[in-house]
Structure formats: structure tokens, C-alpha cells
mmCIF file of C-alpha atoms in Angstrom:
data_model
loop_
_atom_site.group_PDB
_atom_site.id
_atom_site.type_symbol
_atom_site.label_atom_id
_atom_site.label_comp_id
_atom_site.label_asym_id
_atom_site.label_seq_id
_atom_site.Cartn_x
_atom_site.Cartn_y
_atom_site.Cartn_z
ATOM 1 C CA MET A 994 -28.475 5.173 21.203
ATOM 2 C CA TYR A 995 -25.278 7.385 21.217
ATOM 3 C CA ASP A 996 -23.372 6.989 17.953
ATOM 4 C CA LEU A 997 -19.685 7.054 18.209
ATOM 5 C CA ARG A 998 -19.845 8.504 14.492
ATOM 6 C CA LEU A 999 -21.118 11.758 15.617
ATOM 7 C CA ASP A 1000 -17.962 12.886 17.590
ATOM 8 C CA ASN A 1001 -15.334 11.024 15.611
ATOM 9 C CA PRO A 1002 -16.406 10.775 12.151
ATOM 10 C CA GLY A 1003 -14.956 7.677 10.122
ATOM 11 C CA THR A 1004 -14.551 6.035 13.554
ATOM 12 C CA ASN A 1005 -11.832 7.881 15.449
ATOM 13 C CA VAL A 1006 -10.221 9.488 12.391
ATOM 14 C CA SER A 1007 -9.987 12.653 14.231
ATOM 15 C CA GLY A 1008 -8.289 11.159 17.556
ATOM 16 C CA MET A 1009 -6.840 7.930 18.682
ATOM 17 C CA ALA A 1010 -9.565 5.367 19.759
ATOM 18 C CA ASP A 1011 -11.634 7.919 21.631
ATOM 19 C CA TYR A 1012 -13.896 4.894 21.981
ATOM 20 C CA TYR A 1013 -15.810 5.935 25.009
ATOM 21 C CA ASP A 1014 -16.615 9.478 24.144
ATOM 22 C CA TYR A 1015 -19.956 9.250 25.512
ATOM 23 C CA LEU A 1016 -19.604 12.905 26.899
ATOM 24 C CA GLY A 1017 -20.947 14.505 23.692
ATOM 25 C CA SER A 1018 -24.487 13.273 24.582
ATOM 26 C CA LEU A 1019 -24.268 13.989 27.980
ATOM 27 C CA TYR A 1020 -23.196 17.512 27.530
ATOM 28 C CA GLU A 1021 -25.971 18.478 25.257
ATOM 29 C CA ASN A 1022 -28.325 20.200 27.965
ATOM 30 C CA PRO A 1023 -28.846 23.729 29.123
ATOM 31 C CA CYS A 1024 -26.220 23.183 32.103
ATOM 32 C CA SER A 1025 -23.400 23.350 29.293
ATOM 33 C CA LYS A 1026 -24.251 26.583 27.815
ATOM 34 C CA ASP A 1027 -21.387 28.596 28.831
ATOM 35 C CA TYR A 1028 -18.902 25.933 27.987
ATOM 36 C CA PHE A 1029 -17.089 28.023 25.432
ATOM 37 C CA ASN A 1030 -16.137 30.751 28.028
ATOM 38 C CA GLN A 1031 -14.413 28.454 30.142
ATOM 39 C CA SER A 1032 -10.621 28.874 30.240
ATOM 40 C CA GLU A 1033 -9.853 25.343 29.832
ATOM 41 C CA VAL A 1034 -11.361 25.639 26.685
ATOM 42 C CA LYS A 1035 -9.352 28.213 25.163
ATOM 43 C CA VAL A 1036 -6.316 26.546 26.577
ATOM 44 C CA SER A 1037 -7.203 23.433 24.627
ATOM 45 C CA ASP A 1038 -7.710 25.536 21.789
ATOM 46 C CA ILE A 1039 -4.260 26.919 22.061
ATOM 47 C CA ILE A 1040 -2.586 23.588 22.308
ATOM 48 C CA GLN A 1041 -4.145 22.443 19.029
ATOM 49 C CA ARG A 1042 -3.635 25.472 17.176
ATOM 50 C CA TYR A 1043 0.210 25.954 18.115
ATOM 51 C CA ILE A 1044 1.665 23.061 19.605
ATOM 52 C CA PHE A 1045 0.290 20.313 17.108
ATOM 53 C CA PRO A 1046 1.876 21.774 14.168
ATOM 54 C CA ILE A 1047 5.366 21.950 16.055
ATOM 55 C CA ILE A 1048 4.685 18.271 16.934
ATOM 56 C CA LEU A 1049 3.944 17.300 13.345
ATOM 57 C CA PHE A 1050 6.996 19.209 11.899
ATOM 58 C CA ILE A 1051 9.277 17.385 14.762
ATOM 59 C CA GLY A 1052 7.702 13.810 13.832
ATOM 60 C CA THR A 1053 8.050 14.292 10.149
ATOM 61 C CA VAL A 1054 11.782 15.054 10.151
ATOM 62 C CA GLY A 1055 12.480 12.637 12.949
ATOM 63 C CA ASN A 1056 10.649 9.725 11.453
ATOM 64 C CA LEU A 1057 11.729 10.158 7.975
ATOM 65 C CA THR A 1058 15.474 10.398 9.029
ATOM 66 C CA SER A 1059 15.282 7.330 11.155
ATOM 67 C CA ILE A 1060 13.841 4.833 8.907
ATOM 68 C CA ARG A 1061 17.392 4.639 6.660
ATOM 69 C CA TYR A 1062 19.468 4.198 9.624
ATOM 70 C CA LEU A 1063 17.245 1.956 11.574
ATOM 71 C CA HIS A 1064 16.889 -0.386 8.644
ATOM 72 C CA ASN A 1065 20.857 -0.437 8.640
ATOM 73 C CA LEU A 1066 20.882 -1.121 12.108
ATOM 74 C CA SER A 1067 18.344 -4.061 11.670
ATOM 75 C CA VAL A 1068 20.974 -5.412 9.446
ATOM 76 C CA ASN A 1069 24.251 -4.746 10.909
ATOM 77 C CA VAL A 1070 23.464 -5.023 14.723
ATOM 78 C CA TRP A 1071 19.799 -6.194 15.671
ATOM 79 C CA SER A 1072 17.043 -7.530 13.704
ATOM 80 C CA THR A 1073 14.541 -6.106 16.413
ATOM 81 C CA CYS A 1074 15.448 -2.689 14.798
ATOM 82 C CA LEU A 1075 13.234 -3.444 11.825
ATOM 83 C CA TYR A 1076 10.165 -3.126 14.046
ATOM 84 C CA LEU A 1077 11.319 0.347 14.904
ATOM 85 C CA THR A 1078 11.588 1.132 11.062
ATOM 86 C CA VAL A 1079 8.037 -0.322 10.292
ATOM 87 C CA LEU A 1080 6.937 1.883 13.398
ATOM 88 C CA CYS A 1081 8.344 5.099 11.865
ATOM 89 C CA LEU A 1082 5.869 4.554 8.814
ATOM 90 C CA ILE A 1083 2.927 3.968 11.011
ATOM 91 C CA ASP A 1084 3.895 6.821 13.215
ATOM 92 C CA LEU A 1085 4.136 9.129 10.227
ATOM 93 C CA VAL A 1086 0.752 8.121 9.015
ATOM 94 C CA THR A 1087 -0.960 8.293 12.425
ATOM 95 C CA LEU A 1088 0.609 11.725 12.861
ATOM 96 C CA TYR A 1089 -0.832 13.246 9.545
ATOM 97 C CA VAL A 1090 -4.235 11.737 9.486
ATOM 98 C CA ASP A 1091 -4.934 12.341 13.415
ATOM 99 C CA CYS A 1092 -2.909 15.262 14.382
ATOM 100 C CA GLY A 1093 -2.715 17.117 11.108
ATOM 101 C CA ASN A 1094 -6.435 16.762 10.593
ATOM 102 C CA LYS A 1095 -7.069 18.105 14.034
ATOM 103 C CA TRP A 1096 -4.827 21.192 13.453
ATOM 104 C CA PHE A 1097 -5.968 21.827 10.014
ATOM 105 C CA GLU A 1098 -9.788 21.605 11.517
ATOM 106 C CA ILE A 1099 -9.233 24.063 14.178
ATOM 107 C CA VAL A 1100 -7.478 26.670 11.859
ATOM 108 C CA SER A 1101 -9.824 26.344 8.935
ATOM 109 C CA GLY A 1102 -12.866 24.749 10.392
ATOM 110 C CA ILE A 1103 -12.699 21.931 7.759
ATOM 111 C CA ASN A 1104 -12.276 18.109 8.977
ATOM 112 C CA LEU A 1105 -10.379 16.560 6.284
ATOM 113 C CA SER A 1106 -11.218 13.171 7.261
ATOM 114 C CA VAL A 1107 -14.875 13.689 7.056
ATOM 115 C CA LYS A 1108 -14.414 15.349 3.642
ATOM 116 C CA ILE A 1109 -12.310 12.388 2.280
ATOM 117 C CA SER A 1110 -14.885 9.614 3.698
ATOM 118 C CA GLU A 1111 -17.891 11.504 1.864
ATOM 119 C CA THR A 1112 -16.173 11.393 -1.412
ATOM 120 C CA SER A 1113 -17.620 7.798 -2.368
ATOM 121 C CA GLY A 1114 -19.087 4.836 -0.733
ATOM 122 C CA ALA A 1115 -15.971 2.778 -1.354
ATOM 123 C CA VAL A 1116 -13.999 5.418 0.384
ATOM 124 C CA CYS A 1117 -16.376 5.620 3.333
ATOM 125 C CA LYS A 1118 -15.453 2.002 4.267
ATOM 126 C CA VAL A 1119 -11.963 1.937 3.072
ATOM 127 C CA TYR A 1120 -10.826 5.080 5.035
ATOM 128 C CA PRO A 1121 -11.993 4.501 8.509
ATOM 129 C CA PHE A 1122 -10.914 0.609 8.110
ATOM 130 C CA ILE A 1123 -7.160 1.470 7.091
ATOM 131 C CA PHE A 1124 -7.071 4.187 9.757
ATOM 132 C CA GLN A 1125 -8.243 1.883 12.440
ATOM 133 C CA PHE A 1126 -5.764 -1.010 11.348
ATOM 134 C CA PHE A 1127 -2.971 1.536 11.774
ATOM 135 C CA LEU A 1128 -4.114 2.242 15.271
ATOM 136 C CA HIS A 1129 -4.366 -1.198 16.404
ATOM 137 C CA LEU A 1130 -0.841 -2.086 14.509
ATOM 138 C CA ASN A 1131 1.051 0.483 16.287
ATOM 139 C CA PRO A 1132 0.892 -0.867 19.888
ATOM 140 C CA TRP A 1133 1.281 -4.508 18.777
ATOM 141 C CA ILE A 1134 4.653 -3.445 17.090
ATOM 142 C CA VAL A 1135 5.514 -2.063 20.320
ATOM 143 C CA VAL A 1136 4.751 -5.353 21.843
ATOM 144 C CA SER A 1137 7.078 -7.334 19.205
ATOM 145 C CA THR A 1138 9.592 -5.255 20.127
ATOM 146 C CA SER A 1139 9.134 -5.497 23.901
ATOM 147 C CA VAL A 1140 9.009 -9.430 23.643
ATOM 148 C CA GLU A 1141 12.083 -9.385 21.638
ATOM 149 C CA LEU A 1142 13.812 -7.284 24.304
ATOM 150 C CA THR A 1143 12.901 -9.506 26.990
ATOM 151 C CA ILE A 1144 14.352 -12.534 25.059
ATOM 152 C CA ALA A 1145 17.885 -10.486 24.553
ATOM 153 C CA SER A 1146 17.667 -9.684 28.235
ATOM 154 C CA LYS A 1147 16.586 -12.718 29.943
ATOM 155 C CA PHE A 1148 17.514 -15.260 27.495
ATOM 156 C CA PRO A 1149 20.794 -13.588 25.690
ATOM 157 C CA HIS A 1150 21.833 -16.783 24.400
ATOM 158 C CA LEU A 1151 18.602 -17.285 22.356
ATOM 159 C CA THR A 1152 18.978 -14.112 20.568
ATOM 160 C CA TYR A 1153 20.565 -15.057 17.781
ATOM 161 C CA LYS A 1154 18.147 -17.739 17.091
ATOM 162 C CA MET A 1155 15.079 -16.178 18.182
ATOM 163 C CA CYS A 1156 15.542 -12.357 17.119
ATOM 164 C CA THR A 1157 16.157 -12.510 13.265
ATOM 165 C CA ARG A 1158 14.942 -10.460 10.648
ATOM 166 C CA GLU A 1159 13.046 -13.338 9.086
ATOM 167 C CA ARG A 1160 11.405 -14.045 12.270
ATOM 168 C CA ALA A 1161 10.505 -10.378 12.705
ATOM 169 C CA LYS A 1162 8.955 -10.430 9.190
ATOM 170 C CA ALA A 1163 6.818 -13.460 9.924
ATOM 171 C CA VAL A 1164 5.650 -11.747 13.277
ATOM 172 C CA MET A 1165 4.707 -8.717 11.413
ATOM 173 C CA LEU A 1166 2.633 -10.421 8.765
ATOM 174 C CA LEU A 1167 0.830 -12.631 11.013
ATOM 175 C CA THR A 1168 -0.235 -9.545 13.202
ATOM 176 C CA THR A 1169 -1.220 -7.678 9.899
ATOM 177 C CA VAL A 1170 -3.579 -10.769 8.895
ATOM 178 C CA LEU A 1171 -5.147 -10.881 12.484
ATOM 179 C CA LEU A 1172 -5.757 -6.924 12.572
ATOM 180 C CA LEU A 1173 -6.937 -7.003 9.233
ATOM 181 C CA CYS A 1174 -9.736 -9.401 10.012
ATOM 182 C CA LEU A 1175 -10.442 -7.784 13.223
ATOM 183 C CA ASN A 1176 -11.311 -4.469 11.336
ATOM 184 C CA MET A 1177 -13.535 -6.361 8.565
ATOM 185 C CA PRO A 1178 -16.631 -5.275 9.890
ATOM 186 C CA TYR A 1179 -16.379 -1.586 8.549
ATOM 187 C CA PHE A 1180 -16.714 -2.947 5.142
ATOM 188 C CA TRP A 1181 -20.480 -3.828 5.724
ATOM 189 C CA THR A 1182 -21.203 -1.585 8.653
ATOM 190 C CA TYR A 1183 -20.509 2.023 7.317
ATOM 191 C CA GLY A 1184 -21.513 3.668 4.339
ATOM 192 C CA LEU A 1185 -22.909 6.857 2.470
ATOM 193 C CA VAL A 1186 -26.282 8.071 3.571
ATOM 194 C CA LYS A 1187 -28.164 11.462 2.057
ATOM 195 C CA TYR A 1188 -30.064 13.783 4.106
ATOM 196 C CA ALA A 1189 -32.393 16.185 2.895
ATOM 197 C CA GLU A 1190 -31.950 19.534 5.237
ATOM 198 C CA THR A 1191 -34.255 21.285 3.002
ATOM 199 C CA PRO A 1192 -36.118 20.300 -0.313
ATOM 200 C CA ASP A 1193 -33.121 22.028 -2.156
ATOM 201 C CA HIS A 1194 -30.042 21.199 0.009
ATOM 202 C CA VAL A 1195 -29.117 17.580 0.170
ATOM 203 C CA ILE A 1196 -26.024 16.298 2.033
ATOM 204 C CA THR A 1197 -24.105 13.038 2.049
ATOM 205 C CA VAL A 1198 -22.622 11.617 5.399
ATOM 206 C CA CYS A 1199 -20.502 8.650 6.210
ATOM 207 C CA VAL A 1200 -22.405 6.897 8.955
ATOM 208 C CA TYR A 1201 -22.789 3.559 10.699
ATOM 209 C CA ILE A 1202 -25.873 1.791 8.596
ATOM 210 C CA GLU A 1203 -25.969 -1.328 10.104
ATOM 211 C CA GLU A 1204 -29.568 -0.869 11.943
ATOM 212 C CA PHE A 1205 -29.656 -4.322 13.475
ATOM 213 C CA SER A 1206 -26.374 -4.227 15.324
ATOM 214 C CA GLU A 1207 -26.594 -1.088 17.468
ATOM 215 C CA TYR A 1208 -25.863 -3.088 20.709
ATOM 216 C CA PHE A 1209 -22.337 -4.045 18.782
ATOM 217 C CA ARG A 1210 -21.799 -0.847 17.881
ATOM 218 C CA ASP A 1211 -22.254 1.085 21.326
ATOM 219 C CA THR A 1212 -21.219 -1.619 23.768
ATOM 220 C CA ILE A 1213 -19.449 -4.713 22.155
ATOM 221 C CA TRP A 1214 -17.277 -3.112 19.556
ATOM 222 C CA PRO A 1215 -15.904 -0.277 21.806
ATOM 223 C CA PHE A 1216 -14.530 -2.864 24.727
ATOM 224 C CA ILE A 1217 -12.903 -4.881 21.615
ATOM 225 C CA ASN A 1218 -11.399 -1.776 20.370
ATOM 226 C CA LEU A 1219 -10.235 -0.812 24.165
ATOM 227 C CA ALA A 1220 -9.053 -4.348 24.703
ATOM 228 C CA VAL A 1221 -7.313 -4.836 21.572
ATOM 229 C CA GLY A 1222 -5.775 -1.483 20.879
ATOM 230 C CA HIS A 1223 -4.893 -0.735 24.689
ATOM 231 C CA ILE A 1224 -5.504 -3.214 27.436
ATOM 232 C CA ALA A 1225 -3.871 -6.234 26.143
ATOM 233 C CA PRO A 1226 -0.814 -4.193 24.479
ATOM 234 C CA LEU A 1227 -0.392 -2.568 27.942
ATOM 235 C CA LEU A 1228 -0.312 -5.752 30.092
ATOM 236 C CA VAL A 1229 2.148 -7.252 27.567
ATOM 237 C CA VAL A 1230 4.289 -4.421 27.300
ATOM 238 C CA THR A 1231 4.266 -3.677 31.104
ATOM 239 C CA ALA A 1232 5.383 -7.563 32.062
ATOM 240 C CA CYS A 1233 8.282 -7.566 29.306
ATOM 241 C CA PHE A 1234 9.347 -4.105 30.789
ATOM 242 C CA PHE A 1235 9.513 -5.354 34.289
ATOM 243 C CA ILE A 1236 11.117 -8.684 33.424
ATOM 244 C CA THR A 1237 13.747 -6.788 31.330
ATOM 245 C CA ILE A 1238 14.718 -4.413 34.026
ATOM 246 C CA SER A 1239 15.463 -7.212 36.359
ATOM 247 C CA SER A 1240 17.498 -9.189 33.780
ATOM 248 C CA TYR A 1241 18.912 -6.079 32.751
ATOM 249 C CA LEU A 1242 20.809 -5.385 36.177
ATOM 250 C CA LYS A 1243 22.147 -8.965 36.067
ATOM 251 C CA SER A 1244 25.610 -9.313 34.163
ATOM 252 C CA ASP A 1245 26.467 -12.467 32.515
ATOM 253 C CA SER A 1246 30.126 -12.621 31.489
ATOM 254 C CA ALA A 1247 29.923 -16.015 30.213
ATOM 255 C CA CYS A 1248 27.118 -15.310 28.106
ATOM 256 C CA LYS A 1249 28.831 -11.958 26.698
ATOM 257 C CA VAL A 1250 31.452 -14.413 25.286
ATOM 258 C CA LYS A 1251 29.094 -16.558 23.625
ATOM 259 C CA LEU A 1252 27.355 -13.607 22.123
ATOM 260 C CA GLU A 1253 30.699 -12.092 20.603
ATOM 261 C CA LYS A 1254 30.464 -15.202 18.312
ATOM 262 C CA TYR A 1255 27.311 -14.064 16.767
ATOM 263 C CA PHE A 1256 27.265 -10.121 17.098
ATOM 264 C CA MET A 1257 29.914 -8.074 15.811
ATOM 265 C CA ASP A 1258 29.299 -4.703 17.466
ATOM 266 C CA LEU A 1259 27.936 -5.831 21.272
ATOM 267 C CA LYS A 1260 28.341 -2.103 22.676
ATOM 268 C CA SER A 1261 25.455 -0.953 20.281
ATOM 269 C CA LEU A 1262 23.536 -3.613 21.123
ATOM 270 C CA LYS A 1263 23.601 -2.880 24.645
ATOM 271 C CA GLN A 1264 22.986 0.748 23.865
ATOM 272 C CA LEU A 1265 19.658 -0.519 21.624
ATOM 273 C CA LYS A 1266 18.457 -2.334 24.851
ATOM 274 C CA VAL A 1267 18.405 1.085 26.659
ATOM 275 C CA THR A 1268 16.647 2.634 23.911
ATOM 276 C CA PHE A 1269 13.823 -0.115 23.533
ATOM 277 C CA ILE A 1270 13.428 0.226 27.494
ATOM 278 C CA ILE A 1271 12.989 3.837 27.223
ATOM 279 C CA ILE A 1272 10.367 3.554 24.470
ATOM 280 C CA CYS A 1273 8.226 0.554 26.551
ATOM 281 C CA LEU A 1274 8.339 2.948 29.522
ATOM 282 C CA PHE A 1275 7.043 5.890 27.421
ATOM 283 C CA TYR A 1276 4.342 3.688 25.913
ATOM 284 C CA VAL A 1277 3.147 2.357 29.247
ATOM 285 C CA ILE A 1278 2.716 5.979 30.608
ATOM 286 C CA VAL A 1279 0.952 6.964 27.543
ATOM 287 C CA VAL A 1280 -1.624 4.246 27.349
ATOM 288 C CA THR A 1281 -2.254 4.337 31.310
ATOM 289 C CA MET A 1282 -3.122 7.877 31.228
ATOM 290 C CA LYS A 1283 -5.671 7.163 28.153
ATOM 291 C CA ILE A 1284 -7.337 4.154 30.062
ATOM 292 C CA LEU A 1285 -7.652 6.376 33.107
ATOM 293 C CA LEU A 1286 -9.265 8.990 30.822
ATOM 294 C CA VAL A 1287 -11.745 6.441 29.317
ATOM 295 C CA ILE A 1288 -12.821 5.329 32.855
ATOM 296 C CA VAL A 1289 -13.493 8.800 33.948
ATOM 297 C CA ASN A 1290 -15.476 9.554 30.760
ATOM 298 C CA TYR A 1291 -17.370 6.383 31.021
ATOM 299 C CA LEU A 1292 -18.373 6.893 34.615
ATOM 300 C CA ILE A 1293 -19.715 10.510 33.772
ATOM 301 C CA ALA A 1294 -21.455 9.441 30.822
ATOM 302 C CA GLN A 1295 -23.310 6.289 32.745
ATOM 303 C CA LYS A 1296 -23.919 9.018 35.463
ATOM 304 C CA ILE A 1297 -22.257 6.813 38.201
ATOM 305 C CA ILE A 1298 -20.471 10.163 38.843
ATOM 306 C CA ILE A 1299 -23.113 12.583 39.453
ATOM 307 C CA ILE A 1300 -22.147 16.452 38.050
ATOM 308 C CA PRO A 1301 -24.345 19.179 39.468
ATOM 309 C CA CYS A 1302 -25.872 21.346 36.830
ATOM 310 C CA SER A 1303 -23.791 24.253 37.994
ATOM 311 C CA LEU A 1304 -20.532 22.371 37.148
ATOM 312 C CA HIS A 1305 -21.541 20.670 34.019
ATOM 313 C CA SER A 1306 -19.591 23.373 31.666
ATOM 314 C CA HIS A 1307 -16.459 23.523 33.801
ATOM 315 C CA VAL A 1308 -16.209 19.525 33.806
ATOM 316 C CA LYS A 1309 -16.913 19.306 30.275
ATOM 317 C CA ALA A 1310 -14.260 21.960 29.721
ATOM 318 C CA VAL A 1311 -11.700 20.076 31.846
ATOM 319 C CA MET A 1312 -12.284 16.657 30.160
ATOM 320 C CA LYS A 1313 -11.606 18.418 27.153
ATOM 321 C CA LEU A 1314 -8.437 19.875 28.115
ATOM 322 C CA LEU A 1315 -7.304 16.570 29.415
ATOM 323 C CA GLY A 1316 -8.233 14.974 26.169
ATOM 324 C CA SER A 1317 -5.807 17.679 24.398
ATOM 325 C CA LEU A 1318 -3.003 17.055 26.781
ATOM 326 C CA TRP A 1319 -3.339 13.256 26.235
ATOM 327 C CA ASP A 1320 -3.547 13.760 22.565
ATOM 328 C CA MET A 1321 -0.175 15.797 22.844
ATOM 329 C CA LEU A 1322 1.522 13.379 24.813
ATOM 330 C CA PHE A 1323 0.622 10.698 22.344
ATOM 331 C CA TYR A 1324 1.724 12.732 19.288
ATOM 332 C CA LEU A 1325 4.873 13.369 21.127
ATOM 333 C CA PHE A 1326 5.622 9.370 21.740
ATOM 334 C CA LEU A 1327 4.814 9.012 18.073
ATOM 335 C CA SER A 1328 7.197 12.182 17.035
ATOM 336 C CA VAL A 1329 10.353 11.976 19.550
ATOM 337 C CA LYS A 1330 11.577 8.616 19.130
ATOM 338 C CA PHE A 1331 14.396 10.095 17.009
ATOM 339 C CA PHE A 1332 15.607 11.856 20.029
ATOM 340 C CA ILE A 1333 15.585 8.995 22.064
ATOM 341 C CA TYR A 1334 17.709 7.026 19.227
ATOM 342 C CA LEU A 1335 19.891 9.846 19.171
ATOM 343 C CA ALA A 1336 20.596 10.099 23.107
ATOM 344 C CA THR A 1337 20.918 6.337 23.626
ATOM 345 C CA CYS A 1338 22.858 4.975 20.524
ATOM 346 C CA LYS A 1339 26.172 6.204 19.621
ATOM 347 C CA ARG A 1340 26.085 4.163 16.275
ATOM 348 C CA PHE A 1341 22.956 6.034 15.377
ATOM 349 C CA ARG A 1342 24.479 9.219 16.330
ATOM 350 C CA CYS A 1343 27.543 8.607 14.236
ATOM 351 C CA GLU A 1344 25.177 7.805 11.235
ATOM 352 C CA ILE A 1345 23.365 11.256 11.732
ATOM 353 C CA TYR A 1346 26.803 13.054 12.011
ATOM 354 C CA GLN A 1347 27.839 11.712 8.574
ATOM 355 C CA LEU A 1348 24.525 12.810 7.302
ATOM 356 C CA LEU A 1349 25.117 16.251 8.526
ATOM 357 C CA CYS A 1350 28.688 16.333 7.333
ATOM 358 C CA TRP A 1351 27.503 15.183 3.764
ATOM 359 C CA ILE A 1352 24.836 17.714 3.845
ATOM 360 C CA GLY A 1353 27.544 20.311 4.976
ATOM 361 C CA ARG A 1354 29.876 19.726 2.105
ATOM 362 C CA GLY A 1355 27.067 19.819 -0.475
ATOM 363 C CA LEU A 1356 25.969 23.284 0.717
ATOM 364 C CA HIS A 1357 29.871 24.515 0.987
ATOM 365 C CA ARG A 1358 30.204 23.028 -2.624
ATOM 366 C CA ARG A 1359 27.230 24.968 -3.859
ATOM 367 C CA ASP A 1360 28.572 28.042 -2.325
ATOM 368 C CA ARG A 1361 31.906 27.832 -4.094
ATOM 369 C CA VAL A 1362 30.099 27.358 -7.438
ATOM 370 C CA THR A 1363 27.985 30.361 -6.733
ATOM 371 C CA LEU A 1364 30.940 32.237 -5.959
ATOM 372 C CA THR A 1365 32.934 31.149 -9.143
ATOM 373 C CA SER A 1366 29.722 32.196 -11.370
ATOM 374 C CA GLY A 1367 29.631 35.348 -9.885
ATOM 375 C CA ASN A 1368 33.324 36.375 -10.325
ATOM 376 C CA ARG A 1369 32.984 35.095 -14.132
ATOM 377 C CA TYR A 1370 30.706 37.995 -15.088
ATOM 378 C CA ASP A 1371 33.291 40.569 -13.517
ATOM 379 C CA ALA A 1372 36.429 38.800 -15.162
ATOM 380 C CA LYS A 1373 37.983 40.272 -18.464
ATOM 381 C CA PRO A 1374 38.172 38.614 -21.484
ATOM 382 C CA LEU A 1375 40.854 36.185 -22.129
ATOM 383 C CA MET A 1376 42.305 38.023 -25.205
ATOM 384 C CA GLN A 1377 41.993 41.591 -23.716
ATOM 385 C CA HIS A 1378 43.964 40.131 -20.636
ATOM 386 C CA GLY A 1379 46.956 38.884 -23.189
ATOM 387 C CA ASN A 1380 46.994 42.267 -24.884
ATOM 388 C CA ASN A 1381 47.560 43.845 -21.658
ATOM 389 C CA VAL A 1382 50.432 41.555 -20.829
ATOM 390 C CA ARG A 1383 51.904 42.081 -24.128
ATOM 391 C CA ASN A 1384 51.944 45.974 -23.945
ATOM 392 C CA SER A 1385 53.281 45.763 -20.282
ATOM 393 C CA VAL A 1386 56.118 43.957 -21.596
ATOM 394 C CA SER A 1387 56.915 46.078 -24.744
ATOM 395 C CA TYR A 1388 56.796 49.143 -22.385
ATOM 396 C CA SER A 1389 59.355 47.734 -20.062
ATOM 397 C CA ARG A 1390 61.866 46.746 -23.240
ATOM 398 C CA ARG A 1391 61.432 50.383 -24.471
ATOM 399 C CA LYS A 1392 62.562 51.741 -20.905
ATOM 400 C CA ASP A 1393 65.406 49.585 -20.580
ATOM 401 C CA LEU A 1394 66.879 50.203 -24.438
ATOM 402 C CA ALA A 1395 66.290 53.939 -23.807
ATOM 403 C CA GLY A 1396 68.358 53.815 -20.374
ATOM 404 C CA ASP A 1397 71.147 51.931 -22.225
ATOM 405 C CA ALA A 1398 71.311 54.377 -25.043
ATOM 406 C CA GLY A 1399 71.542 57.448 -22.877
ATOM 407 C CA PRO A 1400 69.695 60.631 -22.509
ATOM 408 C CA GLY A 1401 68.286 62.281 -25.442
ATOM 409 C CA VAL A 1402 68.562 59.249 -27.544
ATOM 410 C CA THR A 1403 65.122 57.473 -28.715
ATOM 411 C CA THR A 1404 65.208 53.993 -29.535
ATOM 412 C CA ALA A 1405 62.563 52.051 -31.593
ATOM 413 C CA VAL A 1406 61.728 48.728 -30.741
#
């Protein structure tokens, strides 16, 4: 049986939910021996080596900057921004564990996720459990956001009742509990196993150890992962997206007057709706492409699509490139939300502008202090300066008295 762990140690700790990466076993044949010479493989390596660290840097700065101001917006404008605050933290974890690990592996040849998973038996169980939990939590936070967006657009008179911080916290707590229960099997299905390559060389590997549930591992669990992590969230977000678009185009002046009683900044509320619509659309595009890629992988792996031996290497290289392109698109989804907030919400732009002004004032003040400190060492001592002043005054008085006494008369002062 094909082991998902072989391609993604720790169950997808090096990629987002490659549940159907059966191509690893398919391509282990003589037909793909010139795989590494394909141009698609080289392009894929370039993407991972040079573009991934740029995305990682942008995501780090953008998400860390957004956390504080999205929290302020959730208090002062719309409680739904609380979901985006949590989403920033989840995006950061996913970027570093997934994107950062892939970049580090292609640069150094070391898979940090594998190294961490093999440190102890407890870590071998906890590490994939936590990461898979974050992978599942991310789309369901987007689902919660899209549902509240639909309520605010389709039923705006219920916004101040349904879209509250308390309700948002309760929804996230319920989602967290359900997803924790879903991923509990990691605690009894993964463990450390020692292999003796030679009598003197023993290696420890974190692998799937439940021998009596290979069908669950190879068939049931991949479909559960795909359904929970992609299909179900995609269906909900897509439905909410189209309902929101149809409702957003309709204007209701009476409802606007009613909302003014409960929201102090309706303009920002309307702008944030546009923000959430763009995020939902971005999510729909990313997940749809992922599901299509999964379907193609599955059809090839099950030999429903027959590939001639002469094309094996090329097909494998193309699928690798498509996987890298999808990874890049997914990491952009995790990283560029900051620019979406910046482009669509004026209040968010004002907050960032104030932050930049504060940083600028701090740098200017630092430059002034540095300049003053530098001039201090070139200045003369205070006593020496006083003596120079007194000497100049005495010289002026002697010159004036000599002028009054007439030429040739010396006056002592």
C-alpha cells in the first residue's frame, strides 16, 4: 500500500493537504529516469528557492502589522474583523511551517519538519496533529467570515444582533473543539520506528504505525481530509459569495438609517464588506485549483488516464511545476491580505499612515540625538569659551580708551 507519510513526512507538514499525492509510487519506474533533466523541474526549483522567501517575508511583515489594527477594527467598526485577526496568526504559522520548510529544504537539503518530528515520540504525534489542525482551521475561519458577510449583506438589520464579538468567539471555540476531535487519530496512529540500515547504523523515523487500518490511512482519511479541508468550505464560501454579491448590489436606504443607530462608522463597514468579498473570491480560486489538481493526480495514479512510457518524465515534471505554482498561489493568499486591507479600507490606511508617521518621527528624533552627540565632542569647554569672551571684551575697552587719550598715550586698564 502507498504510504502518504513517504512523500509528506508528518502528514503534510511540508505542503498544504497533498492528500492524493499518489504520483510518488507511480513515477518510481524506469520510464521517469530523466525526470530531473526536465525544464519544468528547474522552473519549480527556481520558484521554491527565490520566490518562496520573498512571499515569506511579505507575509511576516503584513500579518504582524495587520493583527493590531484588525483587532481595533473588530472593536470599533465590525466584530467580523476578529476572524481576520485570528486568521493572521494561523497564516503566519502555516507560512513558516510549510513555506519556510520547503524553502529551507531546497536550500540546505534538510527537512526541518522531519527533524522536529523525529526528536521524540510525543513530538512525532503532536507536531502533525497541530499542523493539520491549523490547516483545517484556516478554511473554516474563512467560512465563518463569509457567513457573517452574507448576514450583513442579505439581512443587514440583523447585523448588530448576529455579528458580535461574543458570537464570533463562541463560533471559533466550537470550530476549534470539533477540529481537535477530528484530528485526534494522530495520537495513536503515528509513532517513532527504528530501522537498522546496517548493523552499525540505526535511524529513527516518524511513520504511520497502525498496521490494522491501512484502508483508513490510504482511502478513508484522505477523503475526510479533502472534504473537511477543501470541498465543504469551498461549497459554503461559494454560496455565501454569490448571495453577498446579489445582495450588495441592492441599496436599502431604510436599513441604512436603522444601522446608523448601532454603527458609528457605516462607511468603514461598507468598505470592509468589499474587503471580505475579495478575500472570499481569492479563496474560491485557490481551492478550486487545488481540487482540480487533486483530481488529475488521482486519475493518473489510478491509471484511469494512461500515460505512455515516453511521456512519464515530462508528465511528472509538469505535475511538479503545477504543484509549485499552486503552492505559490496559496502562500500569496496567506501573505497579501495586508494589501487587500490597505486597498479597500480607508480607516486601515489611516492607521498604517499614523504608524509610518510615528516611525518617521522616531527616526528623525534619533538622527537629531546622534547629531547633537557628534557636535558635543567638537565643542570647546565652557570655561575656555568664557575666557575667550572676557579677553575680547578687555581688548575692545583698551582700544576705546587709547583712542580717547590721543595718539602716543598708553592707557592701562
